[in-house]
Amino acid sequence: MLRRRNLLTTLLIALPWALLLTLWHQYPTTRYLSLLRKETDENATSKALLNGTSALREEGLPSCVRQQQSIRATPKVIQNYVYSRPPPWSDTLPTIFVITPTYTRPVQKAELTRLANTFLHVQNLHWVVVEDSPRRTNLVSNLLEKAGLNFTHLNVETPKSLKLGLSWIPSHTPRGTLQRNLGLHWLRDSFSNTAPPEGVVYFADDDNTYSLELFEEMRYTRRVSVWPVAFVGGLRYESPKVSPAGKVVGWKTVFDPNRPFAIDMAGFAISIKLILEKPQASFKLEGVKGGYQETSLLKDLVTMDGLEPKAANCTKVLVWHTRTERPTLVNEGKRGFTDPRVEV
């Protein structure tokens, strides 16, 4: 009987301690205490850094290390949108003048935003945006103001009688002709032929995709430079034919390959000096067949012998005629389901 009583007493004493130790190891109290201790140590380090009494100073570490430690201890939360800015302007680098015709449609803002984000990475770029509109719209004006780019905003409306599909002559005036000509007119009004700037002129539609490499390829164009363009003419790409000597001798295209300049609008750039030297050169409005708009301008500027093949002798594709898919808005109805005051 005495032995049983001693055994029971031992169990009653040992069991609570065993349970307590088990819970101590399993319960996250220890983790909480360790985190609390770590937080206390970090706060102490942070205060020491702010007060200039950190042990890092005593060890002779540079101030940048102390600043990095301080930043890690007190992270900064950015609550406002920060618009990126292009690289700094260089007085020694030729300027790329990009002329972009645009018109009002559901995807216009999306197209121009994507294009602006590309141009932000190109140094010394001036964007000439020309709206097919009787006035400059708030949508395009606000986008350009916020983009952080050097820009000029123009507008000219294409008469309904000249718009594609409404003219008596098929393909009489492809979209963007008047707008591109206005961009050329602005350049000739802004710069003198006697002291022209170093640079090139490029016609960049807002529905294409551009490699950054393309702009560096065209920057030092002497007269007219050319390169391939993807997804045009029913092909994976169209391209100038280049001889082993590095001269353009023809065109790799199926659609009317006998055109003097069988090239897409995105496939060439022109020296601004040449634009200023040839004031009569422009895109023609009368009697121009489909696919001949490029020829109507280039024939007054250069011959095939004067073309400069870029993009590794026209073996690399650096621009794509992608086009954004037209959105389906059938559920909007006649009156519109969504709030028309929200800019899309």
CSV table of C-alpha atoms in Angstrom, one decimal:
chain,number,residue,atom,x,y,z
A,1,MET,CA,0.0,0.0,0.0
A,2,LEU,CA,2.8,2.4,0.9
A,3,ARG,CA,4.6,1.6,-2.4
A,4,ARG,CA,1.5,2.4,-4.5
A,5,ARG,CA,1.1,5.7,-2.6
A,6,ASN,CA,4.7,6.7,-3.4
A,7,LEU,CA,4.2,5.8,-7.0
A,8,LEU,CA,1.0,7.9,-7.3
A,9,THR,CA,2.7,10.8,-5.6
A,10,THR,CA,5.6,10.6,-8.1
A,11,LEU,CA,3.2,10.5,-11.1
A,12,LEU,CA,1.2,13.5,-9.8
A,13,ILE,CA,4.4,15.5,-9.5
A,14,ALA,CA,6.1,14.4,-12.7
A,15,LEU,CA,3.1,14.5,-15.1
A,16,PRO,CA,2.3,18.2,-14.9
A,17,TRP,CA,6.0,19.1,-15.6
A,18,ALA,CA,6.1,16.7,-18.5
A,19,LEU,CA,3.0,18.3,-20.0
A,20,LEU,CA,4.4,21.7,-19.4
A,21,LEU,CA,7.6,20.9,-21.2
A,22,THR,CA,5.8,19.3,-24.1
A,23,LEU,CA,3.6,22.4,-24.6
A,24,TRP,CA,6.6,24.7,-24.3
A,25,HIS,CA,8.3,23.1,-27.2
A,26,GLN,CA,5.2,22.8,-29.4
A,27,TYR,CA,3.5,26.1,-28.7
A,28,PRO,CA,4.8,29.1,-30.8
A,29,THR,CA,5.6,31.1,-27.7
A,30,THR,CA,9.3,30.5,-28.2
A,31,ARG,CA,9.1,31.7,-31.8
A,32,TYR,CA,7.2,34.7,-30.7
A,33,LEU,CA,9.8,35.5,-28.1
A,34,SER,CA,12.6,35.1,-30.6
A,35,LEU,CA,10.8,37.4,-33.2
A,36,LEU,CA,10.2,39.9,-30.4
A,37,ARG,CA,13.8,39.8,-29.5
A,38,LYS,CA,14.9,40.2,-33.1
A,39,GLU,CA,12.5,43.1,-33.6
A,40,THR,CA,13.9,44.8,-30.5
A,41,ASP,CA,17.4,44.3,-31.8
A,42,GLU,CA,16.5,45.8,-35.2
A,43,ASN,CA,14.8,48.8,-33.5
A,44,ALA,CA,17.9,49.3,-31.5
A,45,THR,CA,20.0,49.2,-34.6
A,46,SER,CA,17.7,51.5,-36.4
A,47,LYS,CA,17.7,54.0,-33.6
A,48,ALA,CA,21.5,53.8,-33.4
A,49,LEU,CA,21.7,54.5,-37.1
A,50,LEU,CA,19.4,57.5,-36.9
A,51,ASN,CA,21.3,58.9,-33.9
A,52,GLY,CA,24.6,58.3,-35.6
A,53,THR,CA,25.9,56.0,-32.8
A,54,SER,CA,25.8,52.8,-34.7
A,55,ALA,CA,28.5,50.2,-34.2
A,56,LEU,CA,29.0,50.3,-37.9
A,57,ARG,CA,30.4,53.8,-37.6
A,58,GLU,CA,32.8,52.6,-35.0
A,59,GLU,CA,34.0,49.9,-37.3
A,60,GLY,CA,34.7,52.5,-40.0
A,61,LEU,CA,32.2,51.2,-42.6
A,62,PRO,CA,31.2,53.7,-45.3
A,63,SER,CA,28.1,55.8,-45.0
A,64,CYS,CA,26.4,54.1,-48.0
A,65,VAL,CA,26.4,50.8,-46.1
A,66,ARG,CA,24.8,52.5,-43.1
A,67,GLN,CA,22.2,54.1,-45.4
A,68,GLN,CA,21.4,50.7,-46.9
A,69,GLN,CA,20.9,49.2,-43.5
A,70,SER,CA,18.6,52.0,-42.5
A,71,ILE,CA,16.5,51.6,-45.7
A,72,ARG,CA,16.1,47.9,-45.0
A,73,ALA,CA,14.9,48.7,-41.5
A,74,THR,CA,12.3,51.3,-42.6
A,75,PRO,CA,10.9,50.4,-46.0
A,76,LYS,CA,9.3,53.2,-48.0
A,77,VAL,CA,5.8,52.7,-49.5
A,78,ILE,CA,5.2,54.5,-52.8
A,79,GLN,CA,1.6,55.5,-53.1
A,80,ASN,CA,1.6,57.6,-56.2
A,81,TYR,CA,2.3,56.6,-59.8
A,82,VAL,CA,5.8,57.5,-61.0
A,83,TYR,CA,6.1,58.1,-64.7
A,84,SER,CA,9.4,57.1,-66.2
A,85,ARG,CA,11.5,59.6,-68.2
A,86,PRO,CA,13.6,59.0,-71.3
A,87,PRO,CA,17.4,59.1,-71.2
A,88,PRO,CA,18.9,62.6,-70.9
A,89,TRP,CA,19.1,64.6,-74.2
A,90,SER,CA,22.5,64.5,-75.9
A,91,ASP,CA,23.8,67.4,-78.0
A,92,THR,CA,26.0,65.1,-80.0
A,93,LEU,CA,23.5,62.4,-80.8
A,94,PRO,CA,21.3,62.7,-84.0
A,95,THR,CA,17.6,63.2,-83.3
A,96,ILE,CA,14.9,60.7,-84.4
A,97,PHE,CA,11.8,62.5,-85.5
A,98,VAL,CA,8.9,60.0,-85.4
A,99,ILE,CA,5.7,61.0,-87.2
A,100,THR,CA,2.6,59.0,-86.0
A,101,PRO,CA,-0.8,59.5,-87.6
A,102,THR,CA,-3.6,58.4,-85.3
A,103,TYR,CA,-7.4,58.5,-85.2
A,104,THR,CA,-10.2,58.0,-82.7
A,105,ARG,CA,-11.2,54.4,-82.0
A,106,PRO,CA,-11.7,52.2,-78.9
A,107,VAL,CA,-8.1,51.0,-78.9
A,108,GLN,CA,-6.4,54.3,-79.6
A,109,LYS,CA,-5.3,55.0,-76.1
A,110,ALA,CA,-4.0,51.5,-75.6
A,111,GLU,CA,-2.0,51.7,-78.9
A,112,LEU,CA,-0.5,55.1,-78.1
A,113,THR,CA,0.4,54.1,-74.5
A,114,ARG,CA,2.3,51.0,-75.8
A,115,LEU,CA,4.1,53.2,-78.3
A,116,ALA,CA,5.0,55.8,-75.7
A,117,ASN,CA,6.4,53.2,-73.4
A,118,THR,CA,8.7,52.1,-76.2
A,119,PHE,CA,9.8,55.6,-77.0
A,120,LEU,CA,10.7,56.3,-73.4
A,121,HIS,CA,13.7,54.0,-73.9
A,122,VAL,CA,15.0,55.9,-77.0
A,123,GLN,CA,17.4,58.8,-76.5
A,124,ASN,CA,17.0,62.0,-78.5
A,125,LEU,CA,13.5,61.2,-79.8
A,126,HIS,CA,10.9,63.8,-80.8
A,127,TRP,CA,7.4,62.4,-81.3
A,128,VAL,CA,5.1,64.2,-83.8
A,129,VAL,CA,1.6,62.9,-83.3
A,130,VAL,CA,-1.0,64.0,-85.9
A,131,GLU,CA,-4.6,63.3,-85.2
A,132,ASP,CA,-7.1,62.7,-88.0
A,133,SER,CA,-9.6,65.0,-86.3
A,134,PRO,CA,-11.0,68.5,-86.7
A,135,ARG,CA,-9.4,69.4,-83.3
A,136,ARG,CA,-6.8,68.0,-80.9
A,137,THR,CA,-8.6,65.6,-78.5
A,138,ASN,CA,-8.3,65.7,-74.8
A,139,LEU,CA,-7.4,62.0,-74.7
A,140,VAL,CA,-4.3,62.4,-76.9
A,141,SER,CA,-3.4,65.7,-75.3
A,142,ASN,CA,-3.4,64.2,-71.8
A,143,LEU,CA,-1.6,61.1,-72.8
A,144,LEU,CA,1.2,63.1,-74.4
A,145,GLU,CA,1.5,65.5,-71.4
A,146,LYS,CA,1.9,62.6,-69.0
A,147,ALA,CA,4.2,60.5,-71.2
A,148,GLY,CA,7.4,62.5,-70.4
A,149,LEU,CA,8.5,62.6,-74.0
A,150,ASN,CA,9.5,65.5,-76.3
A,151,PHE,CA,6.5,65.8,-78.6
A,152,THR,CA,4.5,68.0,-81.0
A,153,HIS,CA,0.7,67.5,-81.2
A,154,LEU,CA,-1.0,68.4,-84.5
A,155,ASN,CA,-4.3,67.6,-86.2
A,156,VAL,CA,-5.9,67.7,-89.6
A,157,GLU,CA,-9.1,65.9,-90.6
A,158,THR,CA,-9.3,63.8,-93.7
A,159,PRO,CA,-12.3,64.8,-95.7
A,160,LYS,CA,-15.0,62.1,-95.9
A,161,SER,CA,-14.8,62.1,-99.7
A,162,LEU,CA,-11.1,61.1,-99.4
A,163,LYS,CA,-11.3,58.5,-96.7
A,164,LEU,CA,-10.6,54.9,-97.7
A,165,GLY,CA,-13.8,53.1,-98.8
A,166,LEU,CA,-15.7,56.4,-99.5
A,167,SER,CA,-13.8,57.7,-102.5
A,168,TRP,CA,-14.9,57.0,-106.1
A,169,ILE,CA,-11.4,55.6,-106.8
A,170,PRO,CA,-10.5,52.5,-104.8
A,171,SER,CA,-7.5,53.0,-102.5
A,172,HIS,CA,-7.5,56.7,-103.6
A,173,THR,CA,-6.2,58.0,-100.3
A,174,PRO,CA,-5.1,55.5,-97.7
A,175,ARG,CA,-5.6,56.5,-94.1
A,176,GLY,CA,-2.8,58.7,-92.7
A,177,THR,CA,-1.7,60.5,-95.9
A,178,LEU,CA,-2.7,64.0,-94.9
A,179,GLN,CA,-1.5,63.5,-91.4
A,180,ARG,CA,2.0,62.3,-92.5
A,181,ASN,CA,2.2,65.3,-94.9
A,182,LEU,CA,1.3,67.7,-92.1
A,183,GLY,CA,4.2,66.2,-90.0
A,184,LEU,CA,6.6,66.8,-92.9
A,185,HIS,CA,5.3,70.3,-93.3
A,186,TRP,CA,5.9,71.0,-89.6
A,187,LEU,CA,9.5,69.8,-89.9
A,188,ARG,CA,10.1,72.1,-92.9
A,189,ASP,CA,8.6,75.0,-91.0
A,190,SER,CA,10.6,74.3,-87.8
A,191,PHE,CA,14.0,73.8,-89.3
A,192,SER,CA,16.1,75.7,-91.8
A,193,ASN,CA,17.7,74.0,-94.9
A,194,THR,CA,20.8,76.2,-94.4
A,195,ALA,CA,21.5,74.8,-90.9
A,196,PRO,CA,19.6,71.5,-90.7
A,197,PRO,CA,19.9,69.4,-87.5
A,198,GLU,CA,21.4,66.0,-87.4
A,199,GLY,CA,18.7,63.4,-87.5
A,200,VAL,CA,16.2,61.2,-89.3
A,201,VAL,CA,12.5,61.1,-90.0
A,202,TYR,CA,10.5,57.9,-89.4
A,203,PHE,CA,6.8,57.1,-90.0
A,204,ALA,CA,5.7,54.9,-87.1
A,205,ASP,CA,2.1,53.9,-87.1
A,206,ASP,CA,0.5,53.4,-83.7
A,207,ASP,CA,-0.5,49.8,-84.4
A,208,ASN,CA,3.0,48.4,-85.0
A,209,THR,CA,5.6,46.8,-82.6
A,210,TYR,CA,9.1,48.2,-82.6
A,211,SER,CA,12.4,46.8,-81.3
A,212,LEU,CA,14.6,49.3,-79.5
A,213,GLU,CA,17.5,48.2,-81.7
A,214,LEU,CA,15.6,49.5,-84.8
A,215,PHE,CA,16.0,53.1,-83.6
A,216,GLU,CA,19.8,52.8,-83.2
A,217,GLU,CA,20.0,51.2,-86.6
A,218,MET,CA,18.3,54.2,-88.3
A,219,ARG,CA,19.9,57.0,-86.2
A,220,TYR,CA,22.9,57.6,-88.5
A,221,THR,CA,21.0,57.4,-91.9
A,222,ARG,CA,22.8,59.4,-94.5
A,223,ARG,CA,19.9,59.5,-97.1
A,224,VAL,CA,17.3,56.7,-96.9
A,225,SER,CA,17.8,53.5,-94.9
A,226,VAL,CA,15.7,50.4,-95.3
A,227,TRP,CA,15.0,47.1,-93.5
A,228,PRO,CA,12.5,44.2,-93.3
A,229,VAL,CA,9.0,44.4,-91.9
A,230,ALA,CA,7.1,41.4,-90.5
A,231,PHE,CA,3.5,40.4,-91.1
A,232,VAL,CA,2.8,42.4,-94.3
A,233,GLY,CA,1.8,41.5,-97.8
A,234,GLY,CA,0.5,38.1,-96.7
A,235,LEU,CA,4.0,37.0,-95.8
A,236,ARG,CA,5.9,36.4,-92.6
A,237,TYR,CA,8.0,39.4,-93.6
A,238,GLU,CA,8.8,41.5,-96.6
A,239,SER,CA,12.4,42.7,-97.3
A,240,PRO,CA,14.6,44.5,-99.7
A,241,LYS,CA,16.9,42.2,-101.7
A,242,VAL,CA,20.5,42.9,-100.9
A,243,SER,CA,23.5,41.9,-103.1
A,244,PRO,CA,26.7,40.5,-101.7
A,245,ALA,CA,28.2,43.9,-102.2
A,246,GLY,CA,25.6,45.4,-99.7
A,247,LYS,CA,23.4,47.1,-102.3
A,248,VAL,CA,19.7,47.0,-102.5
A,249,VAL,CA,18.8,45.4,-105.9
A,250,GLY,CA,15.1,44.5,-105.5
A,251,TRP,CA,12.3,43.4,-103.2
A,252,LYS,CA,11.3,40.2,-101.6
A,253,THR,CA,7.6,40.5,-101.8
A,254,VAL,CA,4.7,38.8,-103.6
A,255,PHE,CA,2.3,41.8,-103.9
A,256,ASP,CA,3.4,43.8,-107.0
A,257,PRO,CA,7.2,43.3,-106.7
A,258,ASN,CA,7.8,45.6,-109.7
A,259,ARG,CA,6.9,48.7,-107.7
A,260,PRO,CA,9.8,51.2,-107.7
A,261,PHE,CA,9.8,51.0,-103.9
A,262,ALA,CA,8.0,47.8,-102.8
A,263,ILE,CA,8.3,48.5,-99.1
A,264,ASP,CA,6.1,49.0,-96.1
A,265,MET,CA,5.7,52.4,-94.4
A,266,ALA,CA,7.5,51.0,-91.3
A,267,GLY,CA,10.5,49.8,-93.4
A,268,PHE,CA,12.4,53.0,-94.1
A,269,ALA,CA,13.8,56.2,-92.5
A,270,ILE,CA,14.9,59.4,-94.2
A,271,SER,CA,17.6,61.9,-93.3
A,272,ILE,CA,16.0,65.2,-92.2
A,273,LYS,CA,18.6,67.0,-94.3
A,274,LEU,CA,17.1,65.2,-97.4
A,275,ILE,CA,13.6,66.1,-96.3
A,276,LEU,CA,14.6,69.8,-96.0
A,277,GLU,CA,16.5,69.7,-99.3
A,278,LYS,CA,13.5,68.4,-101.2
A,279,PRO,CA,10.5,70.5,-100.2
A,280,GLN,CA,8.4,69.1,-103.0
A,281,ALA,CA,8.6,65.6,-101.7
A,282,SER,CA,5.4,64.4,-100.0
A,283,PHE,CA,2.8,61.6,-100.1
A,284,LYS,CA,0.6,62.1,-103.1
A,285,LEU,CA,-3.2,62.4,-102.8
A,286,GLU,CA,-4.2,62.0,-106.5
A,287,GLY,CA,-3.9,58.9,-108.7
A,288,VAL,CA,-2.0,56.7,-106.3
A,289,LYS,CA,-2.8,53.0,-106.3
A,290,GLY,CA,-2.9,50.9,-103.2
A,291,GLY,CA,0.7,50.0,-102.1
A,292,TYR,CA,2.2,52.9,-103.9
A,293,GLN,CA,2.1,55.5,-101.1
A,294,GLU,CA,5.7,54.8,-100.1
A,295,THR,CA,6.8,55.1,-103.7
A,296,SER,CA,5.0,58.4,-104.1
A,297,LEU,CA,7.3,59.9,-101.5
A,298,LEU,CA,10.6,58.1,-102.0
A,299,LYS,CA,10.8,58.6,-105.8
A,300,ASP,CA,11.3,62.3,-105.2
A,301,LEU,CA,14.0,61.7,-102.6
A,302,VAL,CA,16.3,58.8,-103.7
A,303,THR,CA,17.0,56.1,-106.2
A,304,MET,CA,17.5,52.4,-105.5
A,305,ASP,CA,21.2,52.9,-105.7
A,306,GLY,CA,21.1,55.3,-102.8
A,307,LEU,CA,19.3,53.1,-100.3
A,308,GLU,CA,21.2,52.0,-97.2
A,309,PRO,CA,20.3,48.5,-96.0
A,310,LYS,CA,20.2,48.2,-92.2
A,311,ALA,CA,19.4,45.3,-89.8
A,312,ALA,CA,22.5,43.2,-90.8
A,313,ASN,CA,21.9,43.7,-94.5
A,314,CYS,CA,18.2,43.2,-94.1
A,315,THR,CA,18.5,39.8,-92.5
A,316,LYS,CA,17.0,40.8,-89.1
A,317,VAL,CA,13.4,41.7,-88.4
A,318,LEU,CA,13.1,44.6,-86.0
A,319,VAL,CA,9.5,45.9,-86.6
A,320,TRP,CA,6.3,44.0,-86.8
A,321,HIS,CA,3.0,45.1,-88.3
A,322,THR,CA,1.0,43.5,-85.5
A,323,ARG,CA,-2.3,45.5,-85.3
A,324,THR,CA,-4.4,45.3,-82.2
A,325,GLU,CA,-7.5,43.1,-82.4
A,326,ARG,CA,-10.7,45.1,-82.6
A,327,PRO,CA,-12.5,44.6,-79.3
A,328,THR,CA,-16.0,43.1,-79.1
A,329,LEU,CA,-18.4,45.6,-77.6
A,330,VAL,CA,-21.7,44.1,-78.5
A,331,ASN,CA,-22.9,44.2,-74.9
A,332,GLU,CA,-22.6,47.9,-74.8
A,333,GLY,CA,-25.8,48.4,-76.7
A,334,LYS,CA,-27.0,51.6,-78.4
A,335,ARG,CA,-27.0,53.7,-75.2
A,336,GLY,CA,-23.9,52.1,-73.7
A,337,PHE,CA,-23.7,49.9,-70.6
A,338,THR,CA,-20.5,51.3,-69.1
A,339,ASP,CA,-20.0,54.9,-68.0
A,340,PRO,CA,-18.9,56.9,-71.1
A,341,ARG,CA,-17.1,59.4,-68.8
A,342,VAL,CA,-14.4,56.8,-68.0
A,343,GLU,CA,-11.6,57.2,-70.5
A,344,VAL,CA,-10.5,53.9,-72.0
